[in-house]
Coordinates of C-alpha atoms in Angstrom, one line a residue:
Chain A
M1231 CA 42.7 -35.4 16.6
N1232 CA 41.4 -38.0 18.9
N1233 CA 37.8 -39.0 18.3
E1234 CA 37.2 -38.6 22.0
T1235 CA 38.3 -35.0 21.9
G1236 CA 35.3 -32.6 22.2
I1237 CA 37.1 -29.3 21.6
Q1238 CA 40.5 -28.7 20.1
V1239 CA 42.1 -25.3 19.6
D1240 CA 45.4 -25.2 17.7
G1241 CA 47.6 -22.0 17.6
V1242 CA 44.6 -19.6 17.6
T1243 CA 45.4 -15.9 17.5
K1244 CA 42.9 -13.0 17.6
R1245 CA 43.5 -9.3 17.5
Y1246 CA 41.1 -6.3 17.9
G1247 CA 43.0 -3.5 16.2
A1248 CA 46.3 -3.1 18.0
L1249 CA 45.2 -5.3 20.9
E1250 CA 46.2 -9.0 20.6
V1251 CA 43.6 -10.9 22.7
L1252 CA 44.6 -14.5 21.9
R1253 CA 48.3 -15.3 21.3
G1254 CA 48.6 -18.8 19.9
V1255 CA 46.2 -20.7 22.2
D1256 CA 46.4 -24.5 22.1
L1257 CA 43.8 -26.4 24.0
S1258 CA 42.2 -29.8 24.0
V1259 CA 39.1 -30.8 26.0
P1260 CA 38.2 -34.5 25.9
A1261 CA 34.6 -35.3 25.1
G1262 CA 32.3 -35.4 28.1
K1263 CA 34.7 -33.5 30.4
F1264 CA 34.2 -30.3 32.3
A1265 CA 36.8 -27.6 31.7
A1266 CA 36.8 -24.3 33.6
V1267 CA 38.6 -21.3 32.1
I1268 CA 39.8 -18.9 34.7
G1269 CA 41.8 -15.7 34.6
K1270 CA 41.6 -12.0 35.1
S1271 CA 39.4 -9.6 33.0
G1272 CA 40.9 -9.1 29.6
S1273 CA 42.9 -12.3 29.7
G1274 CA 41.0 -13.6 26.6
K1275 CA 38.6 -16.1 28.3
S1276 CA 35.4 -14.8 26.6
T1277 CA 37.2 -14.5 23.3
L1278 CA 38.2 -18.1 23.5
I1279 CA 34.5 -19.1 24.0
G1280 CA 33.5 -16.9 21.1
V1281 CA 36.1 -18.6 18.9
V1282 CA 35.0 -22.1 19.9
S1283 CA 31.4 -21.2 19.3
G1284 CA 32.2 -20.0 15.7
L1285 CA 30.7 -16.6 16.5
E1286 CA 34.2 -15.1 16.5
K1287 CA 36.6 -15.8 13.7
P1288 CA 40.2 -16.3 14.7
D1289 CA 42.9 -14.5 12.7
S1290 CA 45.0 -17.7 12.5
G1291 CA 45.0 -21.2 13.8
R1292 CA 42.2 -23.7 13.8
V1293 CA 39.3 -24.8 16.0
L1294 CA 37.8 -28.3 15.9
V1295 CA 34.5 -29.0 17.5
Q1296 CA 33.5 -32.7 17.5
G1297 CA 36.0 -33.2 14.8
H1298 CA 34.6 -30.4 12.5
D1299 CA 37.2 -27.8 11.5
L1300 CA 35.1 -24.6 11.8
S1301 CA 37.1 -22.7 9.2
H1302 CA 35.9 -25.3 6.6
L1303 CA 32.2 -24.7 7.3
D1304 CA 30.0 -22.2 5.4
Q1305 CA 27.5 -20.0 7.1
R1306 CA 24.7 -22.5 6.8
Q1307 CA 26.8 -25.5 8.1
M1308 CA 28.1 -23.3 11.0
A1309 CA 24.5 -22.4 12.0
E1310 CA 23.5 -26.1 11.8
L1311 CA 26.5 -27.1 14.0
R1312 CA 25.6 -24.5 16.6
R1313 CA 22.0 -25.4 16.5
L1314 CA 22.5 -29.2 16.9
S1315 CA 25.9 -29.6 18.7
I1316 CA 26.7 -26.5 20.7
G1317 CA 24.7 -25.0 23.5
I1318 CA 25.7 -21.6 24.8
V1319 CA 24.8 -19.9 28.1
F1320 CA 25.6 -16.2 28.4
Q1321 CA 26.3 -14.0 31.4
N1322 CA 23.3 -11.7 30.7
F1323 CA 21.0 -14.6 29.9
S1324 CA 20.2 -13.3 26.4
L1325 CA 16.6 -14.4 26.3
I1326 CA 14.2 -12.9 23.8
P1327 CA 12.1 -10.4 25.9
S1328 CA 8.9 -10.8 23.8
L1329 CA 8.7 -14.5 24.2
S1330 CA 7.6 -16.7 27.1
A1331 CA 10.0 -19.0 28.9
L1332 CA 8.7 -21.9 26.9
D1333 CA 8.9 -20.2 23.5
N1334 CA 12.5 -19.1 24.4
V1335 CA 13.4 -22.7 25.0
L1336 CA 11.7 -23.7 21.8
L1337 CA 13.6 -21.2 19.7
P1338 CA 16.6 -23.5 18.7
T1339 CA 14.1 -26.2 17.7
F1340 CA 12.2 -24.2 15.1
F1341 CA 14.0 -25.8 12.2
D1342 CA 14.3 -29.3 13.7
E1343 CA 12.8 -31.5 11.0
R1344 CA 13.6 -34.7 12.8
T1345 CA 10.9 -34.4 15.4
S1346 CA 7.3 -33.2 15.5
V1347 CA 6.2 -29.9 17.1
R1348 CA 4.6 -31.9 19.8
E1349 CA 7.8 -33.8 20.6
R1350 CA 9.8 -30.6 20.7
R1351 CA 7.3 -29.0 23.0
A1352 CA 7.3 -32.0 25.3
R1353 CA 11.2 -31.8 25.4
A1354 CA 11.2 -28.1 26.2
T1355 CA 8.5 -28.6 28.9
E1356 CA 10.5 -31.5 30.4
L1357 CA 13.7 -29.4 30.5
L1358 CA 11.9 -26.4 32.1
D1359 CA 10.5 -28.9 34.6
Q1360 CA 14.0 -30.2 35.3
V1361 CA 15.3 -26.7 36.0
G1362 CA 12.4 -26.1 38.4
L1363 CA 10.3 -23.8 36.2
H1364 CA 7.3 -25.9 35.5
D1365 CA 5.0 -23.2 36.9
R1366 CA 6.8 -20.3 35.1
M1367 CA 6.7 -21.5 31.5
Q1368 CA 4.3 -18.9 30.2
H1369 CA 6.1 -16.0 31.9
R1370 CA 8.2 -13.5 29.9
P1371 CA 11.8 -12.9 31.0
S1372 CA 10.8 -9.6 32.6
E1373 CA 8.5 -11.5 34.9
L1374 CA 11.3 -13.9 36.0
S1375 CA 14.2 -13.4 38.5
G1376 CA 17.8 -13.4 37.3
G1377 CA 18.3 -17.0 38.5
E1378 CA 15.1 -18.1 36.8
Q1379 CA 16.1 -16.4 33.6
Q1380 CA 19.5 -18.2 33.6
R1381 CA 17.7 -21.5 34.2
V1382 CA 15.6 -20.8 31.1
A1383 CA 18.8 -20.1 29.2
I1384 CA 20.3 -23.4 30.4
A1385 CA 17.2 -25.3 29.3
R1386 CA 17.4 -23.4 25.9
A1387 CA 21.1 -24.4 25.5
L1388 CA 20.3 -28.1 26.2
V1389 CA 17.0 -28.5 24.2
N1390 CA 18.6 -29.9 21.1
G1391 CA 20.9 -32.3 23.1
P1392 CA 24.2 -30.7 22.2
S1393 CA 27.5 -32.5 22.7
I1394 CA 29.3 -29.3 23.7
L1395 CA 28.0 -26.7 26.2
L1396 CA 29.8 -23.3 26.4
A1397 CA 29.1 -21.0 29.3
D1398 CA 30.5 -17.4 29.4
E1399 CA 30.4 -16.2 33.0
P1400 CA 27.0 -17.8 33.7
T1401 CA 26.9 -16.6 37.3
G1402 CA 28.3 -13.1 36.6
N1403 CA 24.9 -11.4 37.0
L1404 CA 23.7 -13.5 39.9
D1405 CA 24.2 -13.3 43.6
T1406 CA 26.5 -16.0 45.1
E1407 CA 23.8 -18.3 46.4
T1408 CA 21.7 -18.2 43.2
G1409 CA 24.9 -18.5 41.1
T1410 CA 26.0 -21.6 43.0
A1411 CA 22.6 -23.1 42.5
V1412 CA 22.6 -22.4 38.8
L1413 CA 26.1 -23.8 38.3
E1414 CA 25.2 -27.0 40.3
L1415 CA 22.3 -27.3 37.9
L1416 CA 24.5 -26.7 34.8
F1417 CA 27.1 -29.3 36.0
A1418 CA 24.4 -31.8 36.9
M1419 CA 22.6 -31.5 33.6
G1420 CA 25.8 -31.5 31.6
R1421 CA 27.2 -34.6 33.3
A1422 CA 23.9 -36.4 33.0
R1423 CA 24.1 -36.0 29.3
A1424 CA 27.8 -36.6 29.0
T1425 CA 28.2 -33.1 27.5
T1426 CA 31.6 -31.5 27.1
L1427 CA 31.5 -28.4 29.2
L1428 CA 33.6 -25.3 28.8
V1429 CA 32.8 -22.7 31.4
V1430 CA 34.4 -19.3 31.8
T1431 CA 34.4 -18.2 35.4
H1432 CA 36.1 -16.0 38.0
D1433 CA 35.1 -18.2 40.8
L1434 CA 37.8 -20.6 41.9
D1435 CA 35.4 -22.7 44.0
I1436 CA 33.5 -23.5 40.9
A1437 CA 36.6 -24.1 38.9
A1438 CA 37.7 -26.6 41.6
K1439 CA 34.8 -28.8 40.6
A1440 CA 36.0 -29.1 37.0
D1441 CA 37.9 -32.0 35.4
M1442 CA 40.3 -29.4 33.9
I1443 CA 41.3 -25.9 35.0
I1444 CA 42.6 -23.7 32.2
E1445 CA 44.2 -20.5 33.5
M1446 CA 44.6 -17.7 31.0
K1447 CA 46.8 -14.7 31.2
D1448 CA 47.5 -12.0 28.5
G1449 CA 45.9 -14.1 25.8
R1450 CA 47.9 -17.2 26.5
I1451 CA 47.1 -20.4 28.5
Q1452 CA 49.2 -20.2 31.6
H1453 CA 48.3 -23.5 33.1
A1454 CA 46.1 -26.4 32.1
N1455 CA 45.6 -28.7 35.1
T1456 CA 43.8 -32.0 34.7
Chain B
M157 CA 4.1 -20.6 10.9
I158 CA 6.3 -20.7 14.0
T159 CA 8.2 -17.7 12.8
L160 CA 4.9 -15.9 12.2
H161 CA 3.9 -16.7 15.8
Y162 CA 7.3 -15.2 16.9
A163 CA 6.8 -12.2 14.7
I164 CA 3.3 -11.4 16.1
Q165 CA 4.6 -11.8 19.7
E166 CA 7.5 -9.5 18.9
L167 CA 5.2 -6.9 17.3
A168 CA 2.7 -7.0 20.2
F169 CA 5.6 -6.6 22.6
R170 CA 6.9 -3.5 20.9
R171 CA 3.5 -2.0 20.6
S172 CA 4.4 1.7 20.2
R173 CA 6.9 1.1 17.4
S174 CA 4.5 -1.2 15.7
L175 CA 1.7 1.3 15.8
I176 CA 3.9 4.1 14.5
T177 CA 5.0 2.0 11.6
I178 CA 1.4 0.9 10.8
A179 CA 0.2 4.5 11.1
S180 CA 2.9 5.7 8.7
V181 CA 2.1 3.2 6.0
A182 CA -1.7 3.9 6.6
V183 CA -1.3 7.7 6.2
A184 CA 0.6 7.3 2.9
V185 CA -1.9 4.8 1.5
L186 CA -4.8 6.9 2.7
A187 CA -3.4 10.0 1.1
A188 CA -2.6 8.3 -2.2
V189 CA -6.0 6.6 -2.4
L190 CA -8.1 9.5 -1.3
L191 CA -6.4 12.1 -3.5
T192 CA -6.6 9.8 -6.5
A193 CA -10.3 9.3 -5.8
L194 CA -10.9 13.0 -5.7
A195 CA -8.8 13.6 -8.8
T196 CA -10.8 10.9 -10.6
S197 CA -14.1 12.4 -9.5
Y198 CA -13.1 15.9 -10.7
G199 CA -11.9 14.4 -13.9
R200 CA -15.3 12.7 -14.5
A201 CA -17.0 16.1 -13.8
V202 CA -15.2 17.6 -16.8
H203 CA -17.0 15.5 -19.3
A204 CA -20.3 15.4 -17.5
P205 CA -21.9 18.5 -19.1
V206 CA -21.6 17.1 -22.6
E207 CA -22.0 13.5 -21.6
T208 CA -25.5 14.3 -20.2
V209 CA -26.8 15.0 -23.7
G210 CA -25.6 11.5 -24.7
A211 CA -22.8 12.8 -26.9
D212 CA -19.1 13.5 -26.5
M213 CA -19.0 16.5 -28.8
V214 CA -21.5 19.3 -29.8
V215 CA -20.8 20.9 -33.2
Q216 CA -22.2 24.3 -34.2
I217 CA -21.2 27.2 -36.5
T218 CA -21.5 30.9 -35.6
G219 CA -24.1 32.6 -37.7
D220 CA -25.4 36.1 -38.3
I221 CA -28.1 38.1 -36.5
P222 CA -31.3 37.9 -38.6
P223 CA -32.7 41.2 -40.0
K224 CA -35.7 41.0 -37.7
L225 CA -35.9 39.3 -34.3
E226 CA -39.3 37.8 -34.8
G227 CA -40.9 34.5 -35.4
L228 CA -38.6 31.5 -35.8
V229 CA -34.9 32.3 -35.9
F230 CA -31.6 30.5 -35.6
P231 CA -29.8 31.4 -32.4
H232 CA -26.5 33.2 -33.1
P233 CA -24.3 30.1 -32.6
N234 CA -26.5 27.9 -34.9
A235 CA -25.9 28.6 -38.5
L236 CA -26.5 26.1 -41.3
I237 CA -24.1 23.2 -41.2
P238 CA -23.4 22.2 -44.8
A239 CA -24.4 18.6 -45.6
N240 CA -20.9 17.8 -46.9
A241 CA -19.4 18.9 -43.6
V242 CA -21.8 16.6 -41.8
E243 CA -20.7 13.7 -44.1
N244 CA -17.1 14.6 -43.6
I245 CA -17.4 14.5 -39.8
R246 CA -19.3 11.2 -40.0
G247 CA -16.4 9.7 -41.9
M248 CA -13.7 10.7 -39.5
D249 CA -11.7 8.0 -37.7
G250 CA -12.9 7.7 -34.1
V251 CA -16.4 9.1 -34.8
L252 CA -19.0 6.6 -33.7
S253 CA -22.2 8.4 -34.6
V254 CA -23.5 11.8 -35.7
T255 CA -27.0 12.9 -34.6
R256 CA -28.3 16.0 -36.5
A257 CA -30.6 18.6 -34.9
V258 CA -32.3 21.9 -35.7
Y259 CA -32.3 24.4 -32.9
L260 CA -34.7 27.4 -33.1
W261 CA -35.9 30.3 -31.1
E262 CA -39.5 31.4 -31.5
L263 CA -39.7 35.1 -30.7
A264 CA -43.4 36.1 -30.4
P265 CA -44.7 39.4 -29.0
D266 CA -46.2 37.6 -26.0
H267 CA -43.9 34.7 -25.5
Y268 CA -40.6 33.1 -26.2
Q269 CA -39.8 29.4 -26.7
S270 CA -36.8 27.4 -27.8
V271 CA -37.4 24.4 -30.0
L272 CA -35.1 21.5 -30.7
G273 CA -35.8 19.1 -33.5
I274 CA -33.6 16.0 -33.3
E275 CA -33.0 12.7 -35.1
D276 CA -33.5 9.4 -33.4
G277 CA -30.5 7.7 -31.7
E278 CA -28.6 7.5 -28.5
A279 CA -27.9 11.2 -28.4
G280 CA -31.2 12.1 -29.9
L281 CA -34.8 11.1 -29.2
Q282 CA -33.6 8.1 -27.2
S283 CA -31.8 10.4 -24.8
L284 CA -35.1 12.4 -24.4
S285 CA -37.0 9.1 -23.6
E286 CA -34.7 8.6 -20.6
R287 CA -35.9 12.0 -19.2
L288 CA -39.6 11.4 -19.8
I289 CA -41.7 11.9 -16.7
E290 CA -45.1 11.9 -18.2
G291 CA -46.8 10.8 -21.5
R292 CA -45.0 8.8 -24.2
P293 CA -41.7 9.1 -26.0
L294 CA -41.4 10.7 -29.5
K295 CA -41.0 8.5 -32.6
T296 CA -39.2 9.6 -35.7
G297 CA -42.4 9.9 -37.8
D298 CA -44.3 11.9 -35.2
S299 CA -45.7 15.3 -35.8
A300 CA -45.9 15.9 -32.1
V301 CA -43.8 17.5 -29.3
L302 CA -42.4 16.8 -25.9
I303 CA -42.1 19.8 -23.6
D304 CA -39.8 20.6 -20.7
S305 CA -41.5 20.4 -17.2
D306 CA -40.5 24.0 -16.2
F307 CA -41.9 25.3 -19.5
A308 CA -45.1 23.2 -19.0
A309 CA -45.5 24.7 -15.6
K310 CA -44.9 28.2 -16.7
R311 CA -47.3 27.9 -19.7
S312 CA -49.8 25.7 -17.9
L313 CA -49.5 23.0 -20.5
K314 CA -50.4 19.3 -20.1
V315 CA -50.1 16.1 -22.1
G316 CA -52.9 16.2 -24.7
T317 CA -53.0 20.0 -25.2
M318 CA -52.0 21.6 -28.5
L319 CA -48.9 23.8 -28.7
D320 CA -48.4 26.4 -31.5
V321 CA -44.9 26.4 -32.9
G322 CA -44.2 28.7 -35.8
G323 CA -47.9 28.8 -36.7
T324 CA -48.3 25.0 -36.7
E325 CA -50.3 23.2 -34.0
F326 CA -48.5 20.2 -32.4
P327 CA -50.0 17.9 -29.8
V328 CA -48.1 17.6 -26.6
V329 CA -47.5 13.9 -26.1
G330 CA -45.2 14.0 -23.1
I331 CA -43.3 16.0 -20.5
V332 CA -39.6 15.7 -20.0
D333 CA -37.4 16.7 -17.1
A334 CA -34.8 18.4 -19.3
A335 CA -32.8 19.5 -16.3
R336 CA -32.0 15.9 -15.5
G337 CA -29.9 15.9 -18.7
G338 CA -28.0 19.0 -17.6
K339 CA -28.3 22.4 -19.3
V340 CA -26.4 21.7 -22.5
V341 CA -28.6 22.0 -25.6
R342 CA -31.6 22.4 -23.5
A343 CA -34.9 23.5 -25.1
D344 CA -38.5 24.2 -24.1
V345 CA -40.0 22.2 -26.9
Y346 CA -38.6 18.9 -28.5
M347 CA -39.8 17.3 -31.7
P348 CA -38.4 14.9 -34.3
I349 CA -36.1 16.6 -36.8
A350 CA -38.3 16.5 -39.8
P351 CA -41.0 18.9 -38.6
A352 CA -38.3 21.2 -37.2
Q353 CA -36.6 21.2 -40.6
R354 CA -39.9 22.1 -42.3
L355 CA -40.5 24.9 -39.8
A356 CA -36.9 26.3 -40.4
T357 CA -37.2 26.0 -44.2
A358 CA -40.4 28.0 -44.1
A359 CA -39.2 30.6 -41.5
P360 CA -38.5 34.0 -43.2
Q361 CA -35.8 35.1 -40.8
V362 CA -33.9 31.8 -41.4
R363 CA -34.4 32.0 -45.1
A364 CA -33.1 35.6 -45.0
L365 CA -29.7 34.3 -43.9
Y366 CA -29.3 30.7 -45.0
P367 CA -30.3 28.5 -47.9
F368 CA -31.7 26.0 -45.4
G369 CA -33.3 23.0 -47.0
P370 CA -35.6 20.3 -45.7
D371 CA -32.7 17.9 -45.0
D372 CA -30.4 20.4 -43.3
A373 CA -29.3 20.9 -39.7
N374 CA -27.7 23.6 -37.5
L375 CA -26.4 21.5 -34.6
L376 CA -24.6 18.1 -34.4
L377 CA -24.3 15.8 -31.5
V378 CA -21.3 13.5 -32.1
K379 CA -20.3 10.4 -30.3
V380 CA -16.6 9.8 -30.4
D381 CA -14.3 7.1 -29.3
R382 CA -12.9 8.7 -26.1
Q383 CA -9.3 7.9 -27.0
S384 CA -9.7 9.7 -30.4
L385 CA -11.5 12.7 -28.9
E386 CA -8.7 15.2 -29.0
G387 CA -7.8 14.3 -32.6
V388 CA -11.4 14.5 -33.8
V389 CA -11.9 17.9 -32.1
Q390 CA -8.8 19.2 -34.0
K391 CA -10.0 17.8 -37.3
V392 CA -13.5 19.3 -36.9
N393 CA -12.1 22.7 -35.9
A394 CA -9.9 22.6 -39.0
L395 CA -12.9 21.6 -41.2
L396 CA -15.2 24.3 -39.9
G397 CA -12.7 27.1 -39.6
K398 CA -12.8 30.1 -37.4
K399 CA -16.6 30.1 -37.2
G400 CA -16.9 26.5 -36.0
I401 CA -17.8 25.9 -32.4
V402 CA -16.8 22.5 -31.1
S403 CA -17.7 21.8 -27.5
S404 CA -16.4 18.7 -25.6
E405 CA -15.0 17.8 -22.3
L406 CA -11.8 19.5 -23.5
S407 CA -13.8 22.8 -23.4
F408 CA -14.6 22.3 -19.8
R409 CA -11.0 21.5 -18.8
E410 CA -10.3 25.2 -19.0
A411 CA -13.4 26.1 -16.9
L412 CA -12.3 23.6 -14.3
S413 CA -8.6 24.1 -14.7
G414 CA -8.2 25.4 -11.1
V415 CA -10.0 22.5 -9.6
L416 CA -8.3 20.0 -11.8
F417 CA -4.9 21.4 -11.2
L418 CA -5.5 21.2 -7.5
S419 CA -7.0 17.7 -7.6
Q420 CA -4.7 16.1 -10.1
R421 CA -1.3 17.8 -10.1
M422 CA -1.3 19.1 -6.5
G423 CA -3.0 15.9 -5.4
L424 CA -0.2 13.8 -6.9
I425 CA 2.5 16.2 -5.4
V426 CA 0.9 16.1 -2.0
A427 CA 0.5 12.3 -2.2
A428 CA 4.1 11.9 -3.2
V429 CA 5.3 14.2 -0.4
I430 CA 3.2 12.2 2.1
A431 CA 4.5 9.0 0.7
L432 CA 8.1 10.2 1.1
F433 CA 7.5 11.2 4.7
A434 CA 5.8 7.9 5.4
A435 CA 8.7 6.0 3.7
A436 CA 11.1 8.1 6.0
F437 CA 9.0 7.1 9.0
V438 CA 9.0 3.4 8.0
L439 CA 12.8 3.6 7.4
R440 CA 13.4 5.2 10.8
A441 CA 11.1 2.8 12.6
T442 CA 12.6 -0.2 10.9
A443 CA 16.2 1.0 11.4
S444 CA 15.6 1.7 15.1
A445 CA 13.9 -1.7 15.4
V446 CA 16.9 -3.5 13.8
T447 CA 19.4 -1.5 15.9
E448 CA 17.5 -2.1 19.1
R449 CA 17.4 -5.8 18.3
R450 CA 21.0 -6.2 17.1
R451 CA 21.8 -8.2 20.2
E452 CA 18.6 -10.2 19.9
L453 CA 19.4 -11.1 16.3
A454 CA 22.9 -12.1 17.5
V455 CA 21.3 -14.4 20.1
L456 CA 19.3 -16.0 17.3
Q457 CA 22.6 -16.5 15.4
A458 CA 24.2 -18.0 18.5
I459 CA 21.5 -20.6 19.0
G460 CA 21.8 -21.7 15.4
W461 CA 19.3 -19.7 13.3
P462 CA 20.6 -19.4 9.8
W463 CA 20.9 -15.8 8.8
Q464 CA 18.4 -16.2 5.9
R465 CA 15.8 -17.3 8.5
I466 CA 16.6 -14.3 10.7
R467 CA 16.2 -12.0 7.7
Q468 CA 13.0 -13.8 6.9
E469 CA 11.8 -13.1 10.4
V470 CA 12.5 -9.4 10.1
L471 CA 10.8 -9.3 6.7
I472 CA 7.7 -11.2 8.1
E473 CA 7.5 -8.7 10.9
N474 CA 7.7 -5.7 8.6
G475 CA 5.4 -7.4 6.1
V476 CA 2.8 -7.9 8.8
L477 CA 3.1 -4.2 9.8
A478 CA 3.0 -2.9 6.3
L479 CA 0.0 -5.2 5.5
A480 CA -1.8 -3.9 8.6
G481 CA -0.9 -0.3 7.5
V482 CA -2.2 -0.8 3.9
L483 CA -5.4 -2.4 5.1
L484 CA -6.0 0.4 7.6
G485 CA -5.3 3.0 5.0
V486 CA -7.7 1.5 2.5
V487 CA -10.4 0.9 5.1
V488 CA -10.1 4.5 6.3
A489 CA -10.2 5.7 2.7
V490 CA -13.3 3.7 2.0
L491 CA -15.0 5.1 5.1
L492 CA -14.0 8.7 4.2
T493 CA -15.3 8.4 0.7
F494 CA -18.5 6.9 2.1
V495 CA -18.8 9.9 4.5
L496 CA -17.9 12.5 1.9
G497 CA -20.2 10.8 -0.6
S498 CA -19.6 13.1 -3.6
V499 CA -17.9 16.2 -4.9
S500 CA -19.9 19.1 -6.5
V501 CA -18.4 21.4 -9.1
T502 CA -20.2 24.4 -10.5
I503 CA -19.3 25.2 -14.1
D504 CA -20.3 28.3 -16.1
L505 CA -21.6 27.0 -19.4
P506 CA -20.5 28.8 -22.5
W507 CA -23.4 30.7 -24.1
D508 CA -23.0 28.6 -27.2
L509 CA -24.1 25.5 -25.3
S510 CA -27.0 27.1 -23.4
S511 CA -28.1 29.7 -25.9
T512 CA -31.0 31.4 -24.3
P513 CA -31.7 34.9 -25.6
H514 CA -30.3 37.3 -23.0
F515 CA -32.5 40.1 -24.4
I516 CA -35.7 38.4 -23.2
P517 CA -35.7 38.5 -19.4
E518 CA -38.2 35.6 -19.0
A519 CA -36.0 33.4 -21.1
T520 CA -32.8 34.1 -19.3
L521 CA -31.8 30.9 -17.5
D522 CA -29.1 30.3 -15.0
R523 CA -26.3 29.2 -17.2
T524 CA -24.3 27.6 -14.5
Q525 CA -24.4 23.9 -14.1
T526 CA -23.6 22.2 -10.8
I527 CA -22.2 18.7 -11.4
T528 CA -22.2 16.3 -8.6
V529 CA -20.0 13.2 -9.0
P530 CA -19.8 10.4 -6.5
I531 CA -16.4 9.8 -5.0
A532 CA -15.4 6.2 -5.7
I533 CA -12.3 4.4 -4.6
P534 CA -10.1 3.8 -7.7
W535 CA -9.2 0.2 -6.9
L536 CA -6.3 0.1 -9.3
A537 CA -4.7 3.1 -7.6
A538 CA -5.6 1.6 -4.2
A539 CA -3.9 -1.7 -5.2
A540 CA -0.9 0.3 -6.5
A541 CA -0.6 2.3 -3.3
G542 CA -1.0 -0.8 -1.2
I543 CA 1.7 -2.8 -3.2
G544 CA 3.9 0.3 -3.1
G545 CA 3.6 0.5 0.7
L546 CA 4.4 -3.1 1.1
V547 CA 7.4 -2.9 -1.2
V548 CA 8.8 0.1 0.5
A549 CA 8.5 -1.5 4.0
L550 CA 10.0 -4.8 2.8
A551 CA 12.7 -3.1 0.8
V552 CA 13.8 -1.0 3.8
A553 CA 13.8 -4.1 6.0
A554 CA 15.7 -6.2 3.4
M555 CA 18.3 -3.4 3.0
L556 CA 18.9 -3.3 6.8
V557 CA 19.3 -7.0 7.2
A558 CA 21.0 -7.8 3.9
S559 CA 24.0 -9.4 5.5
P560 CA 24.8 -10.9 8.9
P561 CA 27.0 -8.9 11.4
Q562 CA 30.6 -10.0 11.0
Q563 CA 31.3 -10.2 14.8
P564 CA 28.1 -11.2 16.6
W565 CA 30.1 -12.4 19.6
S566 CA 31.1 -8.8 20.4
L567 CA 27.4 -8.2 21.2
L568 CA 27.1 -11.3 23.5
R569 CA 30.4 -11.7 25.3
S570 CA 30.7 -11.0 29.0
E571 CA 34.1 -9.1 29.0

């Protein structure tokens, strides 16, 4: 594997009962590039993100993230890799409802022993400021709009400075205008940090902005255009 | 500390569930502590009647009715106790002290009085001194008497007046509130044992029945190591045979068996049932909390929380709830015991222990004794209930989050 490769997927298969969702997927996303995964519902896009995040175990094949073969990592190492190197943005925001926006962003930093609490707090505050929520930091998710919640989720995904950012239909629960604004933000912040970006989307306009477009059909990669 | 902050935020956010869990634990702890407190109080009431005379055991022997009911006589349950039997009892394992006494009735045409001559010691003259309300205590060598306050009022007697007992005049040196010591072995007139022995030795109706000598006794107050009580009672019963009367807290267990059964056995059963219901509530509340939060726990996994920290988080939350429940339960139990104050039990004393002659109306006393025992929190039981509540809540939580979900992505994915 090339050291410059952010994500590499080799011959990955995944089956849910009788349904084969991924059928020998091979994929390589260079570090710092933006790849958009498109395809119809049920084509295996979300499962691919799950496998790359290590939250879904493939039945066969291997996944390398920043050179780490995920099948060789134990539970603790996997958690550390996700915490430090992988940021994930979900379709339904997945914020913790009992916590404020600031506390949600701070969640992945709880076990960061490299920096002080004050530094982590400053980092989270700065990120919330960058996503335009400097005056909404103490609000709970229920007090924020969908777009604002997704901005909090983006700040949370970036708070530990990951080299990989995964987004599973990040605009799926947002109206077009808000969705476009959120994606612009995601791209801008990803690019500014030279983050490898793998985004699942239905929206071809969004996909058009990517460095790579990966089209999936029936669990296979149909086309991978650079 | 950060996870504790998160736990508190989470518990405050899910207020209803938190309150139900706290209340469940509190009810179980409250029931266990309160019922144990009541059972302990009733248990203490059982040995109160004998304990009030300063002894753990009262020993008597059933005697015969004298030929004539006149002058100084032994009450029916107070026959001569042979000197060798006294020595035998004194030598038994577990017996701490034996105080000898002579109990007499004086049956005169115009009056009746009961007389107790007693040795010095914790269960003897010393115990009388504690009930003295006027005058001075008796000393072993005195040829004087103390009188009961009710008797003094009835006979208009005061400290300094002379009292005739069996034809001998004794100065009244003090007045005691005998009722304060309960009604067991209660008399109108108290004196050191030596003059009582002299009176008994000279009494024709005593001599007609017993070869009573100047160093004999017809009543023993025995202090016993509490753990050996049951064994000592059995040995004394075996020593004295069918005519022996051995009264101790064991005698009152029967009288209080209904109350004790309710307070101890039923109390434990009720506490156990309540604890089971509370455990079921805690289980249900914790299970629904974990189920409700499966997605949330998967999010924590997705952002890189190790599963042991997620499990720790759930345990902290349940620990905080259980601790709050335990504290609430104990505080309410303390408040309730403060409000209730004490429990009262009325016991019918056996005639042997309050032997007033039923054939003399003026001497007939109420032979019931109402024992009031303060309710106190048994802190050992409270600690056990508290630790039990914490352990159940933490065990339930630990069981529910023992291992991470195998496919967390299925809870988070968009498709």
